[in-house]
Amino acid sequence: MRKLTLSSTLLLLLLLLVPILVSAECTCSDESQDRDKAKALKFKLVAISSILIASAIGVSLPMLGKKIPTLRPENDIFFMIKAFAAGVILATGFIHVLPDAFESLTSPCLSQMPWGDFPFTGFIAMVSAIGTMMIDTFATSYYRRSHFNKALPVKDDQEMNGVHEGHVHVHTHATHGHAHGSDAMALEDSASSFELVRRRIISQVLELGIVVHSVIIGVSLGASESPKTIKPLVAALTFHQFFEGMGLGGCICQAKFKSKAIATMVLFFSLTTPIGIVVGMGVSSFYKENSSTALIVEGVFNSASAGILIYMALVDLLAADFMNPRMQGNLRIQLGANLSLLLGSGCMSLLAKWA
């Protein structure tokens, strides 16, 4: 599956970094004094099952458009569903991921030089957003050049007219109509094909940003041995993954992947956090969440993830739909989309109280 190579490689990289995260010594105190391994294990098992189910349901819901006509992309309600999902992803980047990155990279457990002398969190997020934009534009422009050159026919009549100025070409109206119709169809097919590839790029880059954050929160939850810490996180992360899955599922649905690719992406998203929890459980006996190495790695990856999610939500999801001529010409869709955006971002922001 070449399409998922980037996400798969990054997940493997994060899992390989776990031994490094746990090897450094911590000079700060542990986060909790009320450890109870047996009780914490029960909550972790509940978290694995509930997050797995919620993730699978959330990412699969937008795909029900194939079965439910109301949820199909050509209907007005789909704009509102996408706005809600984009609000969820935007709030995830701003409210959940970016503050975690700030907390990690400004921790007193890190040395003042260089971490206290420069705002690395904002810088990494900015570089990540710019990098996402570059990947987005280079990939789409490459496809535009390669595909459009093949799709558009050579206009022999115009070329011949430039060479033989005195030669009169006689065409019937039927011939003109056929030629113009063929050109129009070629342009339309190229435009729709280009849009499809762009949506596939968006869905893959978006999943990459979500996966980075999901692995980190999974490892953190799995490594904790405090029931008081884990208990509120179970419900909060279940809803978190459900809403995040809806946002990703909407993008996957519009990308029109083949069934095998859709199943792989759904499975990949659904399993990421549970796998992170299992890994965290495996290293919980010697994991030091306040070690300098753990804080730096988590902070850097969370910062990069935040940059990706914020860029994707604002540019590729919200701007594309809110500037759509169909929405611009319909006040009812505009109001509905704006309300859905506020609702999605509000619900996800509210979860920050517990997670």
Short mmCIF file of C-alpha atoms in Angstrom, two decimals:
data_model
loop_
_atom_site.label_atom_id
_atom_site.label_comp_id
_atom_site.label_asym_id
_atom_site.label_seq_id
_atom_site.Cartn_x
_atom_site.Cartn_y
_atom_site.Cartn_z
CA MET A 1 0.00 0.00 0.00
CA ARG A 2 2.16 2.84 -1.26
CA LYS A 3 -0.40 5.48 -0.31
CA LEU A 4 0.01 4.79 3.38
CA THR A 5 3.80 4.51 3.45
CA LEU A 6 4.35 7.92 5.07
CA SER A 7 1.92 7.32 7.94
CA SER A 8 3.15 3.76 8.48
CA THR A 9 6.79 4.86 8.53
CA LEU A 10 6.07 7.62 11.04
CA LEU A 11 4.16 5.24 13.33
CA LEU A 12 7.06 2.79 13.29
CA LEU A 13 9.48 5.65 14.00
CA LEU A 14 7.43 6.77 17.02
CA LEU A 15 7.26 3.23 18.38
CA LEU A 16 11.01 2.80 17.92
CA LEU A 17 11.59 6.02 19.87
CA VAL A 18 9.82 4.67 22.96
CA PRO A 19 12.96 3.00 24.40
CA ILE A 20 14.77 6.35 24.05
CA LEU A 21 11.92 8.18 25.80
CA VAL A 22 12.05 5.92 28.82
CA SER A 23 15.82 5.71 29.18
CA ALA A 24 16.48 9.27 30.33
CA GLU A 25 16.47 10.13 34.03
CA CYS A 26 14.06 12.65 35.45
CA THR A 27 14.96 15.30 37.97
CA CYS A 28 11.35 16.38 38.51
CA SER A 29 8.81 14.67 40.73
CA ASP A 30 6.38 12.08 39.40
CA GLU A 31 2.96 13.24 38.27
CA SER A 32 1.02 11.11 40.73
CA GLN A 33 1.49 9.59 44.16
CA ASP A 34 -1.67 7.42 44.18
CA ARG A 35 -0.56 4.47 42.08
CA ASP A 36 -2.69 1.37 41.82
CA LYS A 37 -1.54 -0.98 39.05
CA ALA A 38 -4.49 -3.39 39.24
CA LYS A 39 -7.16 -0.68 39.13
CA ALA A 40 -5.26 1.29 36.48
CA LEU A 41 -5.03 -1.84 34.31
CA LYS A 42 -8.84 -2.21 34.34
CA PHE A 43 -9.27 1.37 33.16
CA LYS A 44 -6.65 0.86 30.45
CA LEU A 45 -8.44 -2.21 29.10
CA VAL A 46 -11.72 -0.28 29.07
CA ALA A 47 -9.93 2.58 27.29
CA ILE A 48 -8.54 0.28 24.60
CA SER A 49 -11.94 -1.20 23.76
CA SER A 50 -13.97 2.03 23.99
CA ILE A 51 -11.48 4.11 21.98
CA LEU A 52 -11.18 1.38 19.35
CA ILE A 53 -14.97 1.18 18.92
CA ALA A 54 -15.48 4.96 19.00
CA SER A 55 -12.68 5.54 16.48
CA ALA A 56 -14.07 2.93 14.09
CA ILE A 57 -17.63 4.30 14.34
CA GLY A 58 -16.53 7.92 13.99
CA VAL A 59 -14.38 7.41 10.91
CA SER A 60 -17.02 5.16 9.30
CA LEU A 61 -20.05 7.41 9.82
CA PRO A 62 -19.36 9.83 6.92
CA MET A 63 -19.10 6.87 4.57
CA LEU A 64 -22.75 6.01 5.20
CA GLY A 65 -23.51 8.56 2.47
CA LYS A 66 -23.33 5.66 0.03
CA LYS A 67 -26.28 4.07 1.84
CA ILE A 68 -28.12 7.20 3.06
CA PRO A 69 -28.94 9.66 0.24
CA THR A 70 -29.15 12.64 2.64
CA LEU A 71 -25.48 12.30 3.57
CA ARG A 72 -24.15 12.26 0.01
CA PRO A 73 -21.55 14.94 -0.91
CA GLU A 74 -23.83 16.61 -3.47
CA ASN A 75 -26.43 17.47 -0.81
CA ASP A 76 -26.43 20.70 1.22
CA ILE A 77 -26.25 18.86 4.56
CA PHE A 78 -22.79 17.54 3.63
CA PHE A 79 -21.38 21.10 3.82
CA MET A 80 -22.55 21.28 7.43
CA ILE A 81 -21.13 17.85 8.28
CA LYS A 82 -17.75 18.86 6.84
CA ALA A 83 -17.83 22.19 8.70
CA PHE A 84 -18.50 20.35 11.98
CA ALA A 85 -15.64 17.93 11.27
CA ALA A 86 -13.28 20.78 10.32
CA GLY A 87 -14.17 22.56 13.58
CA VAL A 88 -13.27 19.40 15.50
CA ILE A 89 -9.89 19.14 13.75
CA LEU A 90 -9.18 22.87 14.23
CA ALA A 91 -9.96 22.65 17.96
CA THR A 92 -7.81 19.53 18.23
CA GLY A 93 -4.83 21.45 16.88
CA PHE A 94 -5.34 24.67 18.86
CA ILE A 95 -6.86 23.42 22.13
CA HIS A 96 -5.50 19.89 22.61
CA VAL A 97 -2.22 19.40 20.75
CA LEU A 98 -0.55 22.83 20.77
CA PRO A 99 -0.96 23.46 24.54
CA ASP A 100 0.48 19.98 25.24
CA ALA A 101 3.46 20.85 23.08
CA PHE A 102 3.95 24.16 24.92
CA GLU A 103 3.76 22.37 28.26
CA SER A 104 6.36 19.80 27.20
CA LEU A 105 8.88 22.21 25.68
CA THR A 106 8.61 24.80 28.47
CA SER A 107 8.84 22.26 31.31
CA PRO A 108 11.18 23.10 34.20
CA CYS A 109 12.67 19.62 33.68
CA LEU A 110 14.35 20.94 30.50
CA SER A 111 17.51 23.02 30.55
CA GLN A 112 17.16 26.76 30.08
CA MET A 113 19.58 26.63 27.15
CA PRO A 114 18.23 26.33 24.48
CA TRP A 115 14.64 25.41 25.40
CA GLY A 116 13.97 28.43 27.59
CA ASP A 117 15.62 30.93 25.26
CA PHE A 118 13.51 30.37 22.13
CA PRO A 119 9.80 29.59 21.45
CA PHE A 120 10.42 26.24 19.81
CA THR A 121 6.78 25.14 19.98
CA GLY A 122 5.45 27.93 17.80
CA PHE A 123 8.47 27.72 15.50
CA ILE A 124 8.08 23.97 14.90
CA ALA A 125 4.32 24.36 14.36
CA MET A 126 4.97 27.13 11.83
CA VAL A 127 7.60 25.09 9.97
CA SER A 128 5.25 22.09 9.98
CA ALA A 129 2.40 24.17 8.50
CA ILE A 130 4.72 25.60 5.82
CA GLY A 131 6.03 22.11 5.06
CA THR A 132 2.46 20.80 4.73
CA MET A 133 1.65 23.65 2.35
CA MET A 134 4.73 22.85 0.24
CA ILE A 135 3.87 19.15 0.03
CA ASP A 136 0.28 20.09 -0.83
CA THR A 137 1.21 22.52 -3.60
CA PHE A 138 4.09 20.52 -5.11
CA ALA A 139 2.06 17.31 -5.21
CA THR A 140 -0.99 18.95 -6.79
CA SER A 141 1.02 21.06 -9.27
CA TYR A 142 3.00 18.00 -10.36
CA TYR A 143 -0.21 16.10 -10.98
CA ARG A 144 -1.75 19.10 -12.79
CA ARG A 145 1.20 19.33 -15.19
CA SER A 146 1.53 15.62 -15.87
CA HIS A 147 -2.17 14.85 -16.16
CA PHE A 148 -3.39 17.94 -18.02
CA ASN A 149 -0.73 17.57 -20.70
CA LYS A 150 -1.98 14.06 -21.42
CA ALA A 151 -5.66 14.91 -21.15
CA LEU A 152 -5.87 17.97 -23.39
CA PRO A 153 -5.93 17.16 -27.14
CA VAL A 154 -3.67 18.97 -29.60
CA LYS A 155 -5.64 21.47 -31.63
CA ASP A 156 -4.40 20.59 -35.10
CA ASP A 157 -6.73 23.04 -36.85
CA GLN A 158 -5.26 26.03 -35.04
CA GLU A 159 -1.69 24.88 -35.69
CA MET A 160 -2.40 24.29 -39.36
CA ASN A 161 -4.04 27.68 -39.59
CA GLY A 162 -0.84 29.33 -38.33
CA VAL A 163 1.34 27.46 -40.87
CA HIS A 164 -0.93 27.78 -43.93
CA GLU A 165 -2.23 31.31 -43.69
CA GLY A 166 -3.81 31.24 -47.11
CA HIS A 167 -5.49 27.91 -46.73
CA VAL A 168 -9.18 27.99 -45.93
CA HIS A 169 -10.47 25.29 -43.59
CA VAL A 170 -14.09 24.41 -44.13
CA HIS A 171 -15.83 22.86 -41.17
CA THR A 172 -19.44 22.05 -40.71
CA HIS A 173 -21.31 23.17 -37.60
CA ALA A 174 -21.60 19.54 -36.61
CA THR A 175 -17.83 19.11 -36.74
CA HIS A 176 -17.30 22.22 -34.61
CA GLY A 177 -19.85 21.02 -32.12
CA HIS A 178 -18.19 17.64 -31.88
CA ALA A 179 -14.73 19.13 -31.41
CA HIS A 180 -15.84 21.66 -28.82
CA GLY A 181 -17.83 18.98 -27.02
CA SER A 182 -14.81 16.70 -26.90
CA ASP A 183 -12.61 19.50 -25.54
CA ALA A 184 -15.18 20.39 -22.90
CA MET A 185 -15.50 16.77 -21.84
CA ALA A 186 -11.71 16.39 -21.66
CA LEU A 187 -11.43 19.55 -19.55
CA GLU A 188 -14.23 18.42 -17.25
CA ASP A 189 -12.71 14.96 -16.79
CA SER A 190 -9.28 16.46 -16.10
CA ALA A 191 -10.69 18.93 -13.57
CA SER A 192 -12.65 16.24 -11.72
CA SER A 193 -9.67 13.88 -11.77
CA PHE A 194 -7.40 16.65 -10.47
CA GLU A 195 -9.85 17.44 -7.66
CA LEU A 196 -10.03 13.76 -6.72
CA VAL A 197 -6.24 13.46 -6.45
CA ARG A 198 -6.14 16.66 -4.38
CA ARG A 199 -8.69 15.24 -1.94
CA ARG A 200 -6.64 12.05 -1.64
CA ILE A 201 -3.56 14.07 -0.77
CA ILE A 202 -5.55 16.01 1.83
CA SER A 203 -6.91 12.87 3.49
CA GLN A 204 -3.47 11.24 3.71
CA VAL A 205 -1.71 14.32 5.12
CA LEU A 206 -4.56 14.82 7.59
CA GLU A 207 -4.30 11.22 8.79
CA LEU A 208 -0.56 11.71 9.22
CA GLY A 209 -1.15 14.67 11.57
CA ILE A 210 -3.79 12.80 13.55
CA VAL A 211 -1.69 9.63 13.85
CA VAL A 212 1.26 11.50 15.39
CA HIS A 213 -0.89 12.91 18.18
CA SER A 214 -2.83 9.66 18.69
CA VAL A 215 0.32 7.61 19.31
CA ILE A 216 1.61 10.11 21.87
CA ILE A 217 -1.63 10.31 23.88
CA GLY A 218 -1.92 6.51 23.73
CA VAL A 219 1.57 5.96 25.15
CA SER A 220 0.99 8.59 27.85
CA LEU A 221 -2.26 6.99 28.98
CA GLY A 222 -0.83 3.46 28.87
CA ALA A 223 2.23 4.42 30.90
CA SER A 224 0.23 6.07 33.69
CA GLU A 225 -0.48 4.00 36.80
CA SER A 226 -2.81 6.47 38.49
CA PRO A 227 -6.53 5.55 38.30
CA LYS A 228 -7.44 9.17 39.08
CA THR A 229 -5.53 10.29 36.01
CA ILE A 230 -6.79 7.56 33.69
CA LYS A 231 -10.50 7.51 34.65
CA PRO A 232 -11.50 10.93 33.22
CA LEU A 233 -9.26 10.39 30.21
CA VAL A 234 -11.16 7.26 29.13
CA ALA A 235 -14.43 9.10 28.41
CA ALA A 236 -12.72 12.24 27.12
CA LEU A 237 -10.43 10.40 24.68
CA THR A 238 -13.32 8.21 23.51
CA PHE A 239 -15.27 11.28 22.41
CA HIS A 240 -12.04 12.88 21.17
CA GLN A 241 -11.31 9.98 18.82
CA PHE A 242 -14.96 9.76 17.74
CA PHE A 243 -15.11 13.40 16.61
CA GLU A 244 -11.62 13.29 15.12
CA GLY A 245 -12.63 10.16 13.21
CA MET A 246 -15.65 11.98 11.76
CA GLY A 247 -13.36 14.69 10.40
CA LEU A 248 -10.99 12.19 8.83
CA GLY A 249 -13.84 10.01 7.57
CA GLY A 250 -15.38 12.94 5.70
CA CYS A 251 -12.09 13.51 3.84
CA ILE A 252 -11.65 9.80 3.07
CA CYS A 253 -15.22 9.65 1.79
CA GLN A 254 -14.67 12.50 -0.67
CA ALA A 255 -11.33 11.06 -1.82
CA LYS A 256 -13.17 8.03 -3.24
CA PHE A 257 -10.47 5.48 -2.49
CA LYS A 258 -10.96 1.86 -3.42
CA SER A 259 -12.54 -0.36 -0.78
CA LYS A 260 -9.23 -1.95 0.22
CA ALA A 261 -7.55 1.43 0.73
CA ILE A 262 -10.54 2.74 2.72
CA ALA A 263 -10.49 -0.32 4.98
CA THR A 264 -6.74 0.10 5.54
CA MET A 265 -7.04 3.80 6.43
CA VAL A 266 -10.00 3.15 8.77
CA LEU A 267 -8.16 0.29 10.47
CA PHE A 268 -4.96 2.33 10.72
CA PHE A 269 -6.73 5.25 12.41
CA SER A 270 -8.80 3.03 14.71
CA LEU A 271 -5.81 1.01 15.97
CA THR A 272 -3.29 3.83 16.45
CA THR A 273 -4.34 5.00 19.93
CA PRO A 274 -5.03 1.47 21.29
CA ILE A 275 -1.59 0.37 20.05
CA GLY A 276 -0.08 3.40 21.76
CA ILE A 277 -1.83 2.41 25.01
CA VAL A 278 -0.48 -1.15 24.76
CA VAL A 279 3.04 0.16 24.14
CA GLY A 280 2.66 2.51 27.12
CA MET A 281 1.55 -0.40 29.30
CA GLY A 282 4.63 -2.35 28.23
CA VAL A 283 7.02 0.41 29.28
CA SER A 284 5.08 1.70 32.30
CA SER A 285 7.49 0.15 34.82
CA PHE A 286 10.39 2.33 33.67
CA TYR A 287 8.67 5.14 31.76
CA LYS A 288 9.52 8.66 32.97
CA GLU A 289 7.11 11.13 31.45
CA ASN A 290 9.06 14.09 32.86
CA SER A 291 12.44 12.95 31.54
CA SER A 292 14.08 15.51 29.28
CA THR A 293 14.20 13.17 26.28
CA ALA A 294 10.51 12.23 26.61
CA LEU A 295 9.47 15.88 26.94
CA ILE A 296 11.51 16.97 23.91
CA VAL A 297 10.29 14.16 21.63
CA GLU A 298 6.65 14.58 22.68
CA GLY A 299 6.86 18.37 22.40
CA VAL A 300 8.44 18.33 18.95
CA PHE A 301 6.01 15.77 17.53
CA ASN A 302 2.99 17.49 19.09
CA SER A 303 4.13 20.85 17.69
CA ALA A 304 4.51 19.36 14.21
CA SER A 305 1.14 17.64 14.50
CA ALA A 306 -0.54 20.89 15.56
CA GLY A 307 0.89 22.72 12.55
CA ILE A 308 -0.41 20.05 10.18
CA LEU A 309 -3.89 19.94 11.72
CA ILE A 310 -4.33 23.73 11.87
CA TYR A 311 -3.20 24.18 8.26
CA MET A 312 -5.39 21.35 6.96
CA ALA A 313 -8.47 22.56 8.86
CA LEU A 314 -8.18 26.21 7.79
CA VAL A 315 -6.88 25.91 4.25
CA ASP A 316 -7.88 22.56 2.78
CA LEU A 317 -11.18 22.01 4.61
CA LEU A 318 -12.75 25.34 5.67
CA ALA A 319 -11.44 27.78 3.06
CA ALA A 320 -12.17 25.41 0.17
CA ASP A 321 -15.81 24.91 1.23
CA PHE A 322 -16.60 28.39 2.54
CA MET A 323 -15.34 29.95 -0.74
CA ASN A 324 -17.29 27.43 -2.79
CA PRO A 325 -19.66 29.26 -5.22
CA ARG A 326 -22.50 27.00 -4.13
CA MET A 327 -22.14 28.06 -0.50
CA GLN A 328 -21.50 31.70 -1.43
CA GLY A 329 -24.79 31.80 -3.31
CA ASN A 330 -26.91 30.18 -0.58
CA LEU A 331 -27.39 32.04 2.71
CA ARG A 332 -29.04 29.03 4.33
CA ILE A 333 -25.99 26.81 3.68
CA GLN A 334 -23.68 29.59 4.93
CA LEU A 335 -25.54 29.96 8.22
CA GLY A 336 -25.78 26.19 8.70
CA ALA A 337 -22.08 25.68 7.96
CA ASN A 338 -21.01 28.47 10.32
CA LEU A 339 -23.18 27.10 13.13
CA SER A 340 -21.82 23.59 12.50
CA LEU A 341 -18.26 24.94 12.60
CA LEU A 342 -18.90 26.63 15.95
CA LEU A 343 -20.60 23.52 17.31
CA GLY A 344 -17.77 21.20 16.24
CA SER A 345 -15.01 23.43 17.59
CA GLY A 346 -17.02 24.09 20.77
CA CYS A 347 -17.63 20.40 21.52
CA MET A 348 -13.97 19.54 20.99
CA SER A 349 -12.81 22.52 23.05
CA LEU A 350 -15.08 21.47 25.91
CA LEU A 351 -13.33 18.09 26.09
CA ALA A 352 -10.08 19.91 26.97
CA LYS A 353 -11.51 20.26 30.50
CA TRP A 354 -11.00 16.52 31.01
CA ALA A 355 -8.31 15.64 28.42
#
